[in-house]
Amino acid sequence: MKKITSLLTLALLATTVIAQSKYDKYYTNLPVELEHVKPVEFPKNALNIAQFGAIPDGETLCTDAIAAAIDSLTKLGGGHVIIPKGTWKTGPIVLKSNIDLNLRKGAVLVFSENKELYVQKGDPRDGSKKCNAFIRASKCENIGITGKGEIDGQGFYWRPIKEKKVVRDGGLQNVWDAAVAMGGKLEQDDNTYRLWYPFNLNPELGIPNIAATAEIQEKMRPNLVNFTDSKNVVIEGVTLRNSPKFHLVPTRVQNLIIVDVTIDCPWWAQNGDAMDPGNVQVALIADCHVSAGDDGICMKGGVGEKGVEAGPNRDFLITNDTVYRAHGGFVIGSEFCGGMQRIVVKDCMFDGTDIGCRFKSAPGRGGWCEDIYCVNIVMKNIRESAVFFQSGYADRSAGGRGATDTDDKTKFYPDWSNVTFRDITCINPYQAVDITGMKGMPVHNLMFENVNFYGVKVGIAMDYAEDITFKNCTISPDTKSSLKHTKNIKYNGKEL
């Protein structure tokens, strides 16, 4: 009996430990039950990259030293690669299972501006190759980037710059002048403004081209962090800056934790998305601060049958996050063929984003939605629409002229439905709600409850929308609604 009692006590203690995970505090008062993330644990082993010859002068490449630390820890069963205080320059980093890249306070990991370091094996000059992400892992378990340090991708050497955006819209003549002073290629963007590519840069910079044309090289821009087909991933405490393209791209990951992360990217950076989780099952994004050159926290779901095979983004909790400059605060799309299931955006603030909640897709890229909740959100100074749905989105590169969706447009239409907006206050948006569905596939089954828009210039605009309900909502000043091809639109009990 004593032995049985002891076993029961151990079982209860184990249950208590699981229940008291430090992440469980976020999962309270949710509108739908979500599967909780589980903490990612690493062996206690730790190796400092300085032990392997790394030098913190900001000039000497530490790539080999970091790789050696990772390999040595892998032989020990895993652990923490310590990046101590200092500025450490490096090329690409490949993480392995049970490895945590731990950046101590005061550590700055700077990625080399030499594009040749990141090109995938083979000759990229025919445009068939791409560049590897600066930090990557594939088919791994238990991987992390943690600590209080910074990671800088030096994206200025990679990204095209639109004169119209930085000079006309931003008044940043100094940014444009700094780019042109580096050499590069200039093209006419329109009749007045130009487009600068970091191609054929001044020889003294020592940054050769990696493609035959500026346009091909532009398409080769890498992401800063990319984890694929992996399980148990944690990014916590760090700051990510200046990616050549997207900053944080976890794809086909199970059990993803992104907590207390800062992403800082110039608002004018071309395609400078902050977070783009795609086909991820069970995730927490909490206490993060984002300023991006494109979308802030953006849900992806793959294109076509491959997206379907990878499964939906499901059981996501996005909470206590703040998004400043970005095209959208919370975003779904444009590609989400795998679908979106049980996503809660709660207790967040969007301050100065172009759009607050942005849902964008197109035929060939669309999927389905189930149990999407945006609750207890504050929006301020939204430049365009607080809530935006678009079913004909065209994703264009710099200088591009067309959409990039799949050839087969008879499948994968965006089915925007089953989304609830509750307890939201939006101050000074240009427009309250803007919805554009498609003939035969309207945006449908949306609920707005206790949602208040103040200081709007335009109220509600809908085209191809059905079964949209506004309950206990305010739009002030009360502007005339524009409704086309709509059915069953109810505003505070009245049919619009």
Coordinates of C-alpha atoms in Angstrom, one line a residue:
M1 CA 0.0 0.0 0.0
K2 CA 2.8 2.4 0.9
K3 CA 4.4 1.7 -2.5
I4 CA 1.2 2.4 -4.3
T5 CA 0.7 5.6 -2.3
S6 CA 4.2 6.8 -3.3
L7 CA 3.5 6.1 -6.9
L8 CA 0.2 8.1 -6.8
T9 CA 2.0 11.0 -5.1
L10 CA 4.7 11.0 -7.9
A11 CA 2.0 11.0 -10.5
L12 CA 0.2 13.9 -8.9
L13 CA 3.4 15.8 -8.6
A14 CA 4.1 15.2 -12.3
T15 CA 0.6 16.5 -13.2
T16 CA 1.2 19.6 -11.1
V17 CA 4.5 20.3 -12.9
I18 CA 2.8 20.1 -16.2
A19 CA -0.1 22.3 -15.1
Q20 CA 2.3 24.9 -13.7
S21 CA 4.2 25.4 -17.0
K22 CA 5.3 29.0 -17.2
Y23 CA 3.3 29.4 -20.4
D24 CA 0.0 28.2 -18.9
K25 CA -0.6 31.7 -17.5
Y26 CA -1.4 33.0 -21.0
Y27 CA -4.2 30.4 -21.5
T28 CA -6.9 32.1 -19.4
N29 CA -10.3 33.5 -20.4
L30 CA -10.0 32.3 -23.9
P31 CA -13.1 32.3 -26.3
V32 CA -12.2 28.8 -27.5
E33 CA -10.2 26.0 -25.9
L34 CA -6.7 25.7 -27.4
E35 CA -4.0 23.0 -27.0
H36 CA -1.2 24.4 -24.9
V37 CA 2.4 24.7 -25.9
K38 CA 4.9 22.6 -24.0
P39 CA 8.2 24.0 -22.7
V40 CA 11.3 23.2 -24.7
E41 CA 14.1 21.8 -22.6
F42 CA 17.8 21.5 -23.4
P43 CA 20.7 19.7 -21.7
K44 CA 22.6 21.9 -19.2
N45 CA 25.8 21.6 -21.3
A46 CA 27.1 25.1 -22.4
L47 CA 30.0 26.1 -24.7
N48 CA 31.1 29.7 -25.3
I49 CA 32.0 30.5 -28.9
A50 CA 35.1 32.3 -27.7
Q51 CA 36.5 28.9 -26.7
F52 CA 36.6 28.0 -30.4
G53 CA 38.4 31.1 -31.6
A54 CA 35.6 33.6 -32.2
I55 CA 36.7 37.2 -31.9
P56 CA 34.2 40.0 -31.0
D57 CA 35.6 42.7 -33.2
G58 CA 32.7 43.0 -35.6
E59 CA 35.0 42.2 -38.5
T60 CA 36.4 38.7 -38.1
L61 CA 34.1 35.9 -39.3
C62 CA 33.0 33.6 -36.5
T63 CA 31.1 31.2 -38.7
D64 CA 33.5 28.3 -38.1
A65 CA 33.7 28.9 -34.4
I66 CA 29.9 28.8 -34.0
A67 CA 29.7 25.7 -36.1
A68 CA 32.4 24.0 -34.0
A69 CA 30.5 24.8 -30.8
I70 CA 27.3 23.4 -32.3
D71 CA 29.1 20.2 -33.4
S72 CA 30.8 19.8 -30.0
L73 CA 27.5 20.2 -28.1
T74 CA 25.8 17.7 -30.4
K75 CA 28.4 15.1 -29.5
L76 CA 27.5 15.8 -25.8
G77 CA 23.8 15.4 -26.4
G78 CA 23.0 19.0 -26.9
G79 CA 23.0 22.2 -24.8
H80 CA 23.5 26.0 -25.1
V81 CA 25.8 27.7 -27.5
I82 CA 26.8 30.9 -25.6
I83 CA 27.2 34.1 -27.6
P84 CA 28.7 36.4 -25.0
K85 CA 28.7 40.2 -24.8
G86 CA 30.4 41.8 -27.9
T87 CA 29.8 42.2 -31.6
W88 CA 30.3 38.9 -33.5
K89 CA 30.3 38.8 -37.3
T90 CA 29.2 35.6 -38.9
G91 CA 28.0 33.8 -42.0
P92 CA 25.1 31.3 -42.1
I93 CA 24.3 29.2 -39.0
V94 CA 22.8 25.7 -39.1
L95 CA 21.2 24.6 -35.8
K96 CA 20.8 21.0 -34.9
S97 CA 18.5 19.0 -32.5
N98 CA 18.8 19.9 -28.8
I99 CA 20.8 23.1 -29.5
D100 CA 19.9 26.5 -28.1
L101 CA 21.7 29.5 -29.5
N102 CA 21.9 31.7 -26.4
L103 CA 22.7 35.4 -26.8
R104 CA 23.7 37.0 -23.6
K105 CA 22.8 40.6 -22.8
G106 CA 25.1 42.9 -24.8
A107 CA 25.7 40.3 -27.5
V108 CA 25.2 41.4 -31.1
L109 CA 25.3 38.8 -33.8
V110 CA 25.9 40.5 -37.2
F111 CA 25.5 38.7 -40.4
S112 CA 28.1 39.4 -43.1
E113 CA 27.1 41.5 -46.0
N114 CA 28.9 39.1 -48.4
K115 CA 26.0 37.6 -50.3
E116 CA 28.1 34.7 -51.7
L117 CA 28.3 33.1 -48.2
Y118 CA 24.5 32.3 -48.3
V119 CA 24.0 31.0 -51.8
Q120 CA 22.8 27.4 -52.0
K121 CA 25.3 25.0 -53.6
G122 CA 25.5 25.3 -57.4
D123 CA 25.5 28.2 -59.8
P124 CA 22.7 30.7 -59.0
R125 CA 23.3 32.9 -62.0
D126 CA 20.5 31.3 -64.0
G127 CA 18.0 32.3 -61.3
S128 CA 17.3 28.7 -60.3
K129 CA 19.0 28.9 -57.0
K130 CA 18.2 30.8 -53.8
C131 CA 20.0 31.9 -50.7
N132 CA 19.8 30.0 -47.4
A133 CA 18.3 31.7 -44.4
F134 CA 20.9 33.2 -42.1
I135 CA 19.9 30.9 -39.2
R136 CA 18.2 27.7 -40.2
A137 CA 17.3 24.2 -39.1
S138 CA 15.3 21.4 -40.8
K139 CA 13.9 18.2 -39.4
C140 CA 15.1 18.9 -35.9
E141 CA 13.7 18.6 -32.4
N142 CA 14.2 20.9 -29.5
I143 CA 15.9 24.0 -31.0
G144 CA 16.0 27.5 -29.7
I145 CA 17.2 31.1 -30.0
T146 CA 17.1 32.6 -26.5
G147 CA 18.7 35.3 -24.4
K148 CA 18.7 39.1 -24.3
G149 CA 21.1 39.7 -27.3
E150 CA 20.5 41.0 -30.8
I151 CA 20.7 39.5 -34.3
D152 CA 21.3 41.9 -37.2
G153 CA 20.8 40.8 -40.8
Q154 CA 22.2 44.0 -42.4
G155 CA 19.3 44.0 -44.8
F156 CA 20.3 47.3 -46.3
Y157 CA 22.8 45.5 -48.5
W158 CA 20.0 43.2 -49.9
R159 CA 16.7 45.1 -50.2
P160 CA 15.6 47.3 -53.1
I161 CA 14.4 50.8 -52.1
K162 CA 11.6 52.8 -53.5
E163 CA 12.3 56.5 -53.8
K164 CA 8.6 57.1 -53.7
K165 CA 8.3 55.4 -50.4
V166 CA 11.3 56.7 -48.5
V167 CA 11.5 60.3 -49.9
R168 CA 7.9 61.2 -50.9
D169 CA 6.0 59.3 -48.2
G170 CA 8.7 59.3 -45.4
G171 CA 10.8 62.3 -46.0
L172 CA 13.9 60.2 -45.6
Q173 CA 16.1 61.8 -48.2
N174 CA 19.2 60.6 -46.2
V175 CA 18.2 57.0 -46.7
W176 CA 17.9 57.4 -50.4
D177 CA 21.2 59.3 -50.6
A178 CA 23.0 56.6 -48.6
A179 CA 21.8 53.9 -51.0
V180 CA 22.7 55.8 -54.2
A181 CA 26.1 56.6 -52.7
M182 CA 26.8 52.8 -52.6
G183 CA 26.4 52.5 -56.4
G184 CA 23.8 50.0 -57.3
K185 CA 21.3 50.0 -60.1
L186 CA 18.6 52.6 -60.7
E187 CA 15.3 52.0 -62.6
Q188 CA 12.4 54.2 -63.2
D189 CA 9.6 53.1 -60.8
D190 CA 7.0 55.5 -62.3
N191 CA 7.2 58.9 -64.2
T192 CA 8.6 60.7 -61.2
Y193 CA 10.3 58.3 -58.8
R194 CA 13.0 55.6 -59.1
L195 CA 13.7 52.2 -57.7
W196 CA 17.2 51.3 -56.4
Y197 CA 18.7 47.8 -56.4
P198 CA 21.8 46.8 -54.4
F199 CA 23.3 45.4 -57.6
N200 CA 26.6 46.4 -59.1
L201 CA 27.6 48.1 -55.9
N202 CA 30.8 50.1 -55.7
P203 CA 33.8 47.7 -55.9
E204 CA 35.5 49.1 -52.8
L205 CA 32.6 47.7 -50.8
G206 CA 33.7 44.2 -51.7
I207 CA 30.1 42.9 -52.2
P208 CA 29.8 41.0 -55.5
N209 CA 26.6 40.2 -57.3
I210 CA 25.2 36.7 -57.0
A211 CA 23.0 36.7 -60.0
A212 CA 23.0 37.8 -63.6
T213 CA 20.5 40.6 -63.1
A214 CA 19.2 42.9 -60.4
E215 CA 15.7 41.3 -60.7
I216 CA 17.0 37.8 -60.2
Q217 CA 19.1 38.8 -57.3
E218 CA 16.2 40.5 -55.7
K219 CA 14.2 37.3 -55.7
M220 CA 17.1 35.5 -53.9
R221 CA 16.9 37.6 -50.8
P222 CA 17.0 35.2 -47.7
N223 CA 15.0 35.2 -44.5
L224 CA 16.8 35.9 -41.2
V225 CA 15.5 32.8 -39.3
N226 CA 13.9 29.8 -41.0
F227 CA 12.9 26.6 -39.2
T228 CA 11.2 23.9 -41.2
D229 CA 9.7 20.4 -40.5
S230 CA 10.7 20.5 -36.9
K231 CA 9.3 20.0 -33.4
N232 CA 9.6 22.0 -30.2
V233 CA 11.0 25.3 -31.2
V234 CA 11.5 28.3 -28.9
I235 CA 12.5 31.8 -29.7
E236 CA 12.5 33.9 -26.5
G237 CA 13.9 37.2 -25.3
V238 CA 16.0 38.1 -28.3
T239 CA 15.8 41.1 -30.7
L240 CA 15.8 40.5 -34.5
R241 CA 16.7 43.4 -36.8
N242 CA 17.1 44.3 -40.5
S243 CA 16.4 41.0 -42.3
P244 CA 17.0 41.0 -46.0
K245 CA 13.5 39.6 -46.3
F246 CA 11.3 38.1 -43.6
H247 CA 12.6 37.9 -40.1
L248 CA 11.1 34.8 -38.5
V249 CA 9.7 32.0 -40.7
P250 CA 8.8 28.8 -38.9
T251 CA 7.2 26.4 -41.4
R252 CA 5.6 23.0 -40.7
V253 CA 6.6 23.2 -37.0
Q254 CA 4.9 21.4 -34.1
N255 CA 4.9 23.2 -30.7
L256 CA 6.2 26.7 -31.4
I257 CA 7.0 29.3 -28.7
I258 CA 7.8 32.9 -29.5
V259 CA 7.8 35.0 -26.3
D260 CA 9.3 38.4 -25.4
V261 CA 10.8 38.8 -28.9
T262 CA 11.4 42.2 -30.4
I263 CA 11.5 42.6 -34.2
D264 CA 12.8 45.9 -35.4
C265 CA 12.8 46.6 -39.1
P266 CA 12.5 50.0 -41.0
W267 CA 8.9 50.6 -42.1
W268 CA 10.1 51.2 -45.7
A269 CA 11.9 47.9 -46.0
Q270 CA 10.5 46.0 -49.0
N271 CA 8.8 42.7 -48.0
G272 CA 10.2 43.0 -44.4
D273 CA 7.6 40.8 -42.7
A274 CA 8.2 40.2 -39.0
M275 CA 6.7 36.8 -38.3
D276 CA 5.3 34.4 -40.9
P277 CA 4.4 31.0 -39.2
G278 CA 3.1 28.6 -41.8
N279 CA 1.3 25.3 -41.3
V280 CA 2.3 25.3 -37.6
Q281 CA 0.4 23.2 -35.1
V282 CA 0.2 24.5 -31.5
A283 CA 1.9 27.9 -31.0
L284 CA 2.2 30.8 -28.6
I285 CA 3.2 34.3 -29.6
A286 CA 3.2 36.4 -26.5
D287 CA 4.7 39.7 -25.1
C288 CA 6.4 40.6 -28.4
H289 CA 7.0 44.0 -29.9
V290 CA 7.1 44.4 -33.6
S291 CA 7.9 47.1 -36.1
A292 CA 8.1 45.8 -39.7
G293 CA 8.5 46.8 -43.3
D294 CA 5.5 44.6 -44.3
D295 CA 3.1 42.5 -42.3
G296 CA 3.5 42.2 -38.5
I297 CA 2.2 38.8 -37.2
C298 CA 1.2 37.0 -40.4
M299 CA -0.4 33.5 -40.6
K300 CA 0.6 31.4 -43.6
G301 CA -0.8 28.1 -44.8
G302 CA 1.0 27.0 -47.9
V303 CA 0.0 27.0 -51.6
G304 CA -2.0 24.3 -53.3
E305 CA -2.0 20.6 -52.4
K306 CA 1.3 20.9 -50.6
G307 CA -0.3 23.4 -48.2
V308 CA -3.2 21.0 -47.6
E309 CA -0.8 18.1 -46.9
A310 CA 1.1 20.2 -44.4
G311 CA -2.1 20.9 -42.4
P312 CA -3.6 24.1 -41.0
N313 CA -2.2 26.7 -38.7
R314 CA -4.0 25.5 -35.7
D315 CA -4.2 26.2 -31.9
F316 CA -2.5 29.5 -32.0
L317 CA -2.6 32.0 -29.1
I318 CA -1.3 35.5 -30.0
T319 CA -1.5 37.6 -26.8
N320 CA -0.1 40.7 -25.1
D321 CA 1.7 41.7 -28.3
T322 CA 2.2 45.2 -29.7
V323 CA 2.6 46.0 -33.4
Y324 CA 3.7 49.4 -34.4
R325 CA 4.5 50.2 -38.1
A326 CA 3.5 47.3 -40.3
H327 CA 1.2 46.7 -43.3
G328 CA -1.0 44.7 -40.9
G329 CA -1.0 44.0 -37.2
F330 CA -2.6 40.6 -37.3
V331 CA -2.7 39.1 -40.8
I332 CA -3.9 35.9 -42.5
G333 CA -2.6 35.2 -46.1
S334 CA -2.0 35.6 -48.8
E335 CA -1.4 31.9 -49.1
F336 CA -3.3 29.6 -46.7
C337 CA -4.5 26.6 -48.6
G338 CA -3.9 24.4 -45.6
G339 CA -6.5 26.4 -43.6
M340 CA -6.7 28.2 -40.3
Q341 CA -8.2 26.6 -37.2
R342 CA -8.6 27.8 -33.6
I343 CA -6.6 31.1 -33.7
V344 CA -7.0 33.6 -30.9
V345 CA -5.6 37.1 -31.0
K346 CA -6.1 38.6 -27.5
D347 CA -5.1 41.6 -25.5
C348 CA -3.0 43.1 -28.2
M349 CA -2.3 46.7 -29.4
F350 CA -1.8 47.8 -33.0
D351 CA -0.5 51.4 -33.1
G352 CA 0.3 53.0 -36.4
T353 CA -0.2 50.0 -38.7
D354 CA -1.6 50.5 -42.2
I355 CA -4.3 48.0 -41.4
G356 CA -5.3 46.5 -38.0
C357 CA -6.7 43.0 -38.8
R358 CA -5.8 42.1 -42.4
F359 CA -7.2 39.1 -44.3
K360 CA -5.8 38.8 -47.8
S361 CA -5.8 36.1 -50.4
A362 CA -6.7 35.2 -54.0
P363 CA -7.9 32.3 -56.2
G364 CA -5.2 29.6 -56.2
R365 CA -3.9 30.6 -52.7
G366 CA -7.0 30.5 -50.5
G367 CA -8.2 28.1 -47.8
W368 CA -10.7 27.8 -45.0
C369 CA -11.2 29.4 -41.6
E370 CA -12.6 27.9 -38.4
D371 CA -12.8 29.5 -34.9
I372 CA -10.8 32.7 -35.5
Y373 CA -11.2 35.2 -32.6
C374 CA -9.8 38.7 -32.4
V375 CA -10.7 39.9 -28.9
N376 CA -9.9 42.7 -26.5
I377 CA -7.7 44.6 -28.9
V378 CA -6.8 48.3 -29.0
M379 CA -6.0 50.0 -32.3
K380 CA -4.7 53.5 -32.8
N381 CA -3.7 55.7 -35.7
I382 CA -4.6 53.0 -38.3
R383 CA -3.7 54.5 -41.7
E384 CA -6.2 52.6 -43.8
S385 CA -8.8 50.1 -42.5
A386 CA -9.2 48.7 -39.0
V387 CA -10.6 45.4 -40.4
F388 CA -9.9 44.4 -44.0
F389 CA -10.9 41.4 -46.1
Q390 CA -9.7 41.0 -49.7
S391 CA -10.2 38.0 -51.9
G392 CA -8.3 39.3 -55.0
Y393 CA -5.0 40.2 -53.5
A394 CA -2.0 40.4 -55.9
D395 CA 1.4 39.7 -54.3
R396 CA 4.0 41.7 -56.2
S397 CA 7.7 42.0 -55.8
A398 CA 9.5 45.3 -56.2
G399 CA 9.1 46.3 -59.8
G400 CA 6.7 43.5 -60.3
R401 CA 3.6 43.8 -62.5
G402 CA 1.5 40.7 -61.7
A403 CA 0.2 38.3 -59.1
T404 CA 2.2 35.3 -58.1
D405 CA -0.6 32.8 -57.3
T406 CA -0.8 29.4 -58.8
D407 CA -1.8 28.7 -62.4
D408 CA -4.9 26.6 -61.4
K409 CA -7.4 29.2 -60.3
T410 CA -10.3 26.8 -60.3
K411 CA -9.3 25.5 -56.9
F412 CA -8.4 27.0 -53.5
Y413 CA -10.6 30.0 -53.4
P414 CA -10.4 32.0 -50.2
D415 CA -13.3 31.1 -47.9
W416 CA -13.3 34.0 -45.4
S417 CA -15.7 33.0 -42.7
N418 CA -16.2 32.1 -39.0
V419 CA -14.3 35.1 -37.7
T420 CA -15.3 36.9 -34.5
F421 CA -14.2 40.5 -33.5
R422 CA -15.1 41.2 -29.9
D423 CA -14.3 44.0 -27.4
I424 CA -12.2 46.1 -29.7
T425 CA -11.6 49.8 -29.6
C426 CA -10.2 51.6 -32.6
I427 CA -9.2 55.3 -32.5
N428 CA -8.6 57.4 -35.6
P429 CA -8.6 54.8 -38.4
Y430 CA -9.2 56.1 -41.9
Q431 CA -11.8 53.4 -42.4
A432 CA -13.7 51.1 -40.0
V433 CA -14.4 48.0 -42.1
D434 CA -13.5 47.2 -45.7
I435 CA -14.7 43.8 -47.1
T436 CA -14.3 42.6 -50.7
G437 CA -15.3 39.0 -51.4
M438 CA -15.8 37.3 -54.7
K439 CA -18.8 36.4 -56.8
G440 CA -19.8 32.9 -55.8
M441 CA -17.5 33.1 -52.7
P442 CA -18.6 36.0 -50.6
V443 CA -17.0 36.8 -47.3
H444 CA -19.5 35.4 -44.8
N445 CA -20.4 34.6 -41.2
L446 CA -18.5 37.3 -39.4
M447 CA -19.5 38.6 -36.0
F448 CA -18.6 42.1 -34.6
E449 CA -19.6 42.5 -31.0
N450 CA -18.7 45.4 -28.7
V451 CA -16.5 46.9 -31.4
N452 CA -16.1 50.7 -31.4
F453 CA -14.6 52.8 -34.1
Y454 CA -13.9 56.5 -33.3
G455 CA -12.7 59.3 -35.5
V456 CA -13.3 57.4 -38.8
K457 CA -13.5 59.1 -42.1
V458 CA -15.1 56.1 -43.9
G459 CA -17.5 53.7 -42.2
I460 CA -18.3 50.3 -43.8
A461 CA -17.7 49.2 -47.3
M462 CA -18.7 45.8 -48.5
D463 CA -18.8 44.0 -51.8
Y464 CA -19.8 40.3 -52.0
A465 CA -20.5 39.8 -48.3
E466 CA -23.2 37.8 -46.5
D467 CA -24.3 37.1 -43.0
I468 CA -22.3 39.8 -41.3
T469 CA -23.6 40.9 -37.9
F470 CA -22.7 44.0 -35.8
K471 CA -23.9 43.8 -32.2
N472 CA -23.5 46.7 -29.8
C473 CA -21.1 48.4 -32.1
T474 CA -20.3 52.1 -32.7
I475 CA -19.0 53.9 -35.7
S476 CA -18.4 57.6 -35.0
P477 CA -18.9 59.8 -36.9
D478 CA -21.8 57.8 -38.4
T479 CA -20.8 57.7 -42.1
K480 CA -22.9 56.3 -44.9
S481 CA -22.2 52.6 -45.6
S482 CA -21.4 51.4 -49.1
L483 CA -22.9 47.9 -49.7
K484 CA -22.8 46.0 -53.0
H485 CA -23.8 42.4 -53.7
T486 CA -24.5 41.8 -50.0
K487 CA -27.1 39.9 -48.1
N488 CA -28.2 39.7 -44.4
I489 CA -26.0 42.5 -43.1
K490 CA -27.2 43.4 -39.6
Y491 CA -26.0 46.5 -37.7
N492 CA -27.2 46.7 -34.1
G493 CA -30.4 44.9 -34.9
K494 CA -31.2 46.7 -38.2
E495 CA -30.8 45.3 -41.7
L496 CA -28.4 47.4 -43.8

